[in-house]
Short mmCIF file of C-alpha atoms in Angstrom, two decimals:
data_model
loop_
_atom_site.label_atom_id
_atom_site.label_comp_id
_atom_site.label_asym_id
_atom_site.label_seq_id
_atom_site.Cartn_x
_atom_site.Cartn_y
_atom_site.Cartn_z
CA MET F 66 0.00 0.00 0.00
CA ARG F 67 1.19 3.50 -0.85
CA LEU F 68 0.27 6.40 1.42
CA VAL F 69 0.58 9.94 0.13
CA ILE F 70 -0.32 13.04 2.11
CA ALA F 71 -0.48 16.02 -0.20
CA ARG F 72 -2.08 19.35 -0.79
CA CYS F 73 -4.06 18.62 -3.93
CA SER F 74 -7.22 19.20 -5.92
CA VAL F 75 -9.27 16.37 -7.40
CA ASP F 76 -11.53 16.18 -10.45
CA TYR F 77 -13.73 13.26 -11.38
CA ALA F 78 -14.98 12.89 -14.96
CA GLY F 79 -17.42 10.12 -15.75
CA ARG F 80 -21.17 9.63 -15.57
CA LEU F 81 -21.11 12.66 -13.27
CA THR F 82 -18.50 15.34 -12.65
CA ALA F 83 -17.17 16.35 -9.25
CA HIS F 84 -14.47 18.70 -8.01
CA LEU F 85 -12.58 18.83 -4.73
CA PRO F 86 -10.79 22.15 -4.25
CA SER F 87 -7.23 22.37 -3.01
CA ALA F 88 -6.69 21.03 0.53
CA PRO F 89 -4.40 18.62 2.41
CA ARG F 90 -5.59 15.04 1.88
CA LEU F 91 -4.56 11.42 2.29
CA ILE F 92 -4.32 9.37 -0.90
CA LEU F 93 -4.29 5.56 -0.63
CA VAL F 94 -3.07 3.42 -3.52
CA LYS F 95 -3.71 -0.24 -2.75
CA ALA F 96 -2.18 -3.37 -4.25
CA ASP F 97 -5.47 -4.18 -6.00
CA GLY F 98 -5.08 -0.94 -8.00
CA SER F 99 -7.75 1.04 -6.20
CA VAL F 100 -7.15 4.71 -5.41
CA SER F 101 -9.05 6.61 -2.71
CA ILE F 102 -8.83 10.17 -1.40
CA HIS F 103 -9.54 10.87 2.28
CA ALA F 104 -10.02 13.91 4.49
CA ASP F 105 -9.34 13.95 8.23
CA ASP F 106 -12.97 13.17 9.05
CA ARG F 107 -15.85 10.98 7.74
CA ALA F 108 -14.46 7.89 9.48
CA TYR F 109 -13.55 5.31 6.81
CA LYS F 110 -15.47 6.80 3.89
CA PRO F 111 -13.33 8.43 1.17
CA LEU F 112 -14.15 11.76 -0.48
CA ASN F 113 -13.65 10.15 -3.87
CA TRP F 114 -12.25 6.90 -5.17
CA MET F 115 -11.69 4.65 -8.17
CA SER F 116 -12.33 0.95 -7.76
CA PRO F 117 -10.30 -1.73 -9.58
CA PRO F 118 -9.66 -2.59 -12.30
CA CYS F 119 -8.09 0.77 -13.02
CA ALA F 120 -4.73 2.21 -14.03
CA LEU F 121 -2.75 5.01 -12.40
CA LYS F 122 -0.48 7.21 -14.51
CA GLU F 123 1.78 9.80 -12.88
CA GLY F 124 2.45 12.71 -15.19
CA THR F 125 5.91 13.83 -16.30
CA GLY F 126 7.24 16.97 -17.92
CA ASP F 127 4.50 19.56 -18.28
CA GLU F 128 2.12 17.12 -16.59
CA GLU F 129 4.39 16.48 -13.60
CA GLY F 130 2.39 16.36 -10.40
CA VAL F 131 -0.81 15.28 -12.15
CA TRP F 132 -2.06 11.77 -11.43
CA THR F 133 -4.66 10.32 -13.77
CA VAL F 134 -6.59 7.20 -12.74
CA VAL F 135 -8.70 5.56 -15.46
CA ASN F 136 -11.07 2.62 -15.05
CA LYS F 137 -12.32 0.15 -17.67
CA ALA F 138 -15.34 2.36 -18.38
CA GLY F 139 -13.06 5.28 -19.30
CA GLU F 140 -13.99 7.33 -16.23
CA LYS F 141 -11.15 9.46 -14.88
CA LEU F 142 -9.99 10.61 -11.49
CA ILE F 143 -7.49 13.45 -11.92
CA ILE F 144 -5.41 14.40 -8.88
CA THR F 145 -3.36 17.59 -9.17
CA MET F 146 -0.56 17.66 -6.60
CA GLU F 147 0.53 21.04 -5.30
CA GLU F 148 2.74 19.88 -2.45
CA ILE F 149 3.60 16.36 -1.29
CA LEU F 150 4.03 16.19 2.47
CA HIS F 151 4.55 12.45 2.80
CA ASP F 152 5.01 9.53 0.41
CA SER F 153 5.67 5.99 1.63
CA SER F 154 4.97 2.41 0.54
CA HIS F 155 4.34 -0.57 2.79
CA GLU F 156 4.02 -4.28 2.01
CA LEU F 157 1.07 -5.57 4.03
CA GLY F 158 1.02 -9.12 2.64
CA VAL F 159 -2.04 -11.35 2.45
CA ASP F 160 -4.70 -10.39 4.96
CA PRO F 161 -6.06 -13.29 7.05
CA GLY F 162 -9.56 -11.83 6.87
CA LEU F 163 -12.04 -10.83 9.50
CA ILE F 164 -12.18 -12.93 12.62
CA LYS F 165 -15.74 -12.98 13.86
CA ASP F 166 -16.55 -12.11 17.43
CA GLY F 167 -17.78 -14.79 19.78
CA VAL F 168 -21.44 -14.19 19.08
CA GLU F 169 -21.06 -14.36 15.28
CA ALA F 170 -18.90 -17.48 15.51
CA HIS F 171 -21.43 -19.13 17.81
CA LEU F 172 -24.33 -18.09 15.57
CA GLN F 173 -22.58 -19.78 12.67
CA GLU F 174 -22.04 -22.95 14.70
CA LEU F 175 -25.63 -22.99 15.93
CA LEU F 176 -27.13 -22.34 12.50
CA ALA F 177 -24.99 -25.07 10.90
CA ASP F 178 -26.18 -27.47 13.59
CA ARG F 179 -29.79 -26.31 13.23
CA ILE F 180 -29.83 -25.64 9.50
CA GLU F 181 -33.59 -26.29 9.42
CA THR F 182 -33.91 -22.82 11.00
CA LEU F 183 -33.65 -21.52 7.41
CA GLY F 184 -36.53 -23.69 6.27
CA GLU F 185 -37.82 -27.24 6.15
CA GLY F 186 -35.70 -29.56 4.04
CA TYR F 187 -32.46 -27.55 4.22
CA THR F 188 -29.23 -29.57 4.39
CA LEU F 189 -25.72 -28.41 5.24
CA ILE F 190 -22.92 -28.67 2.68
CA ARG F 191 -20.28 -27.16 4.95
CA ARG F 192 -19.31 -24.27 7.19
CA GLU F 193 -16.58 -21.82 6.14
CA TYR F 194 -16.79 -22.77 2.46
CA MET F 195 -13.58 -21.30 1.06
CA THR F 196 -13.55 -19.11 -2.04
CA ALA F 197 -10.81 -17.05 -3.68
CA ILE F 198 -11.98 -13.96 -1.77
CA GLY F 199 -12.65 -15.54 1.59
CA PRO F 200 -14.86 -18.10 3.31
CA VAL F 201 -18.64 -18.20 2.96
CA ASP F 202 -20.09 -18.69 6.45
CA ILE F 203 -22.43 -21.51 5.47
CA LEU F 204 -23.09 -23.27 2.18
CA CYS F 205 -26.22 -25.42 2.13
CA ARG F 206 -29.03 -26.74 -0.06
CA ASP F 207 -32.72 -25.96 0.18
CA ALA F 208 -35.56 -28.47 -0.06
CA GLU F 209 -35.39 -28.34 -3.88
CA GLY F 210 -31.65 -29.08 -3.86
CA ARG F 211 -30.61 -25.56 -4.86
CA THR F 212 -27.38 -24.14 -3.45
CA VAL F 213 -27.71 -21.42 -0.84
CA ALA F 214 -24.89 -19.23 0.52
CA VAL F 215 -25.47 -17.75 3.97
CA GLU F 216 -23.64 -14.73 5.39
CA ILE F 217 -24.02 -14.35 9.16
CA LYS F 218 -23.67 -11.11 11.11
CA ARG F 219 -24.52 -10.04 14.62
CA ARG F 220 -25.83 -6.77 13.22
CA GLY F 221 -26.83 -6.84 9.57
CA GLU F 222 -25.76 -3.72 7.69
CA ILE F 223 -25.15 -2.77 4.06
CA ASP F 224 -21.49 -3.87 4.15
CA GLY F 225 -22.63 -7.43 4.92
CA VAL F 226 -24.98 -7.44 1.93
CA GLU F 227 -22.15 -6.20 -0.29
CA GLN F 228 -19.89 -8.96 1.04
CA LEU F 229 -22.49 -11.65 0.30
CA THR F 230 -23.05 -10.17 -3.17
CA ARG F 231 -19.36 -10.63 -3.96
CA TYR F 232 -19.49 -14.25 -2.77
CA LEU F 233 -22.56 -14.95 -4.90
CA GLU F 234 -20.96 -13.49 -8.01
CA LEU F 235 -18.00 -15.84 -7.54
CA LEU F 236 -19.98 -18.94 -6.54
CA ASN F 237 -22.31 -18.61 -9.53
CA ARG F 238 -19.32 -19.02 -11.84
CA ASP F 239 -18.97 -22.63 -10.60
CA PRO F 240 -21.19 -24.86 -12.77
CA HIS F 241 -21.27 -27.48 -9.99
CA LEU F 242 -22.91 -25.00 -7.61
CA ALA F 243 -24.86 -22.59 -9.82
CA PRO F 244 -27.43 -21.26 -9.51
CA VAL F 245 -26.58 -20.04 -6.02
CA ARG F 246 -28.91 -17.76 -4.09
CA GLY F 247 -28.07 -15.86 -0.93
CA VAL F 248 -29.46 -15.52 2.57
CA PHE F 249 -28.35 -12.66 4.82
CA ALA F 250 -28.78 -13.80 8.43
CA ALA F 251 -28.34 -11.63 11.52
CA GLN F 252 -29.74 -10.94 14.96
CA GLU F 253 -30.79 -7.53 13.69
CA ILE F 254 -31.03 -6.37 10.07
CA LYS F 255 -30.98 -2.65 9.39
CA PRO F 256 -33.78 -1.37 7.10
CA GLN F 257 -31.30 -0.10 4.49
CA ALA F 258 -29.58 -3.48 4.39
CA ARG F 259 -32.91 -5.27 4.00
CA VAL F 260 -33.90 -3.00 1.09
CA LEU F 261 -30.56 -3.60 -0.67
CA ALA F 262 -30.74 -7.35 -0.08
CA THR F 263 -34.29 -7.55 -1.42
CA ASP F 264 -33.32 -5.49 -4.48
CA ARG F 265 -30.53 -8.01 -5.21
CA GLY F 266 -32.72 -11.07 -4.71
CA ILE F 267 -31.09 -11.98 -1.40
CA GLY F 268 -33.28 -13.38 1.36
CA CYS F 269 -33.13 -12.05 4.92
CA GLN F 270 -33.33 -14.18 8.07
CA VAL F 271 -33.45 -12.72 11.59
CA LEU F 272 -31.76 -15.07 14.08
CA ASP F 273 -32.89 -15.30 17.68
CA TYR F 274 -29.60 -16.07 19.41
CA ASP F 275 -31.13 -16.86 22.80
CA ALA F 276 -33.79 -19.11 21.30
CA MET F 277 -31.23 -20.95 19.21
CA ARG F 278 -29.07 -21.52 22.26
CA GLY F 279 -32.09 -22.69 24.21
CA ILE F 280 -33.13 -25.39 21.75
CA GLU F 281 -32.81 -28.72 23.51
CA ASP F 282 -30.13 -30.84 21.89
CA ASP F 283 -31.57 -34.33 21.52
CA LYS F 284 -28.82 -35.72 19.32
CA LEU F 285 -27.13 -37.64 22.14
CA ARG F 286 -30.25 -38.70 24.01
CA LEU F 287 -30.60 -42.44 24.59
CA PHE F 288 -34.31 -42.27 25.44
#
């Protein structure tokens, strides 16, 4: 990852146009090719960004100090550097991914054990089904034998829906699994997340953690 702190102005030219006037900003250039511009507020959300695949060209000569980022659609993010205050690169390596908190991990375990919570006739394929972009919490089949990918969160927000969407796009490329539909499962699902999930054809399932923990386990009963 490359971190640049610079006084700069930014222009975006694409489906819309946008301009950020000159100010000190943080510019992140990640290994995946993405470029994002941040101010010292707004938490994690950038002021502007270009998602991969895209290409960054640093100007030379008369164009020195001008960075042009172009994506596959031909949209441009033009960053005009006035003064660079910091410029460093760091090798972060492969990220191990998000480790779920105890509640999320236990929800996954409980749901895998009680997969019928999703509906009658559901069967488990496996927990933590690995993909090239990370593990799907639960992969299962519904009563009709169709593949279902389940993303589990303690609190269901838009980021979780986006994460499941990426998994579904990848899983549906596998002819042995496709078609794969998604279920977004959480103790609480925010209204915005539910709207986005519904718009993308993803089902929503509210999980009652206490009730799931309280289900009597009769698997080892002798009588």
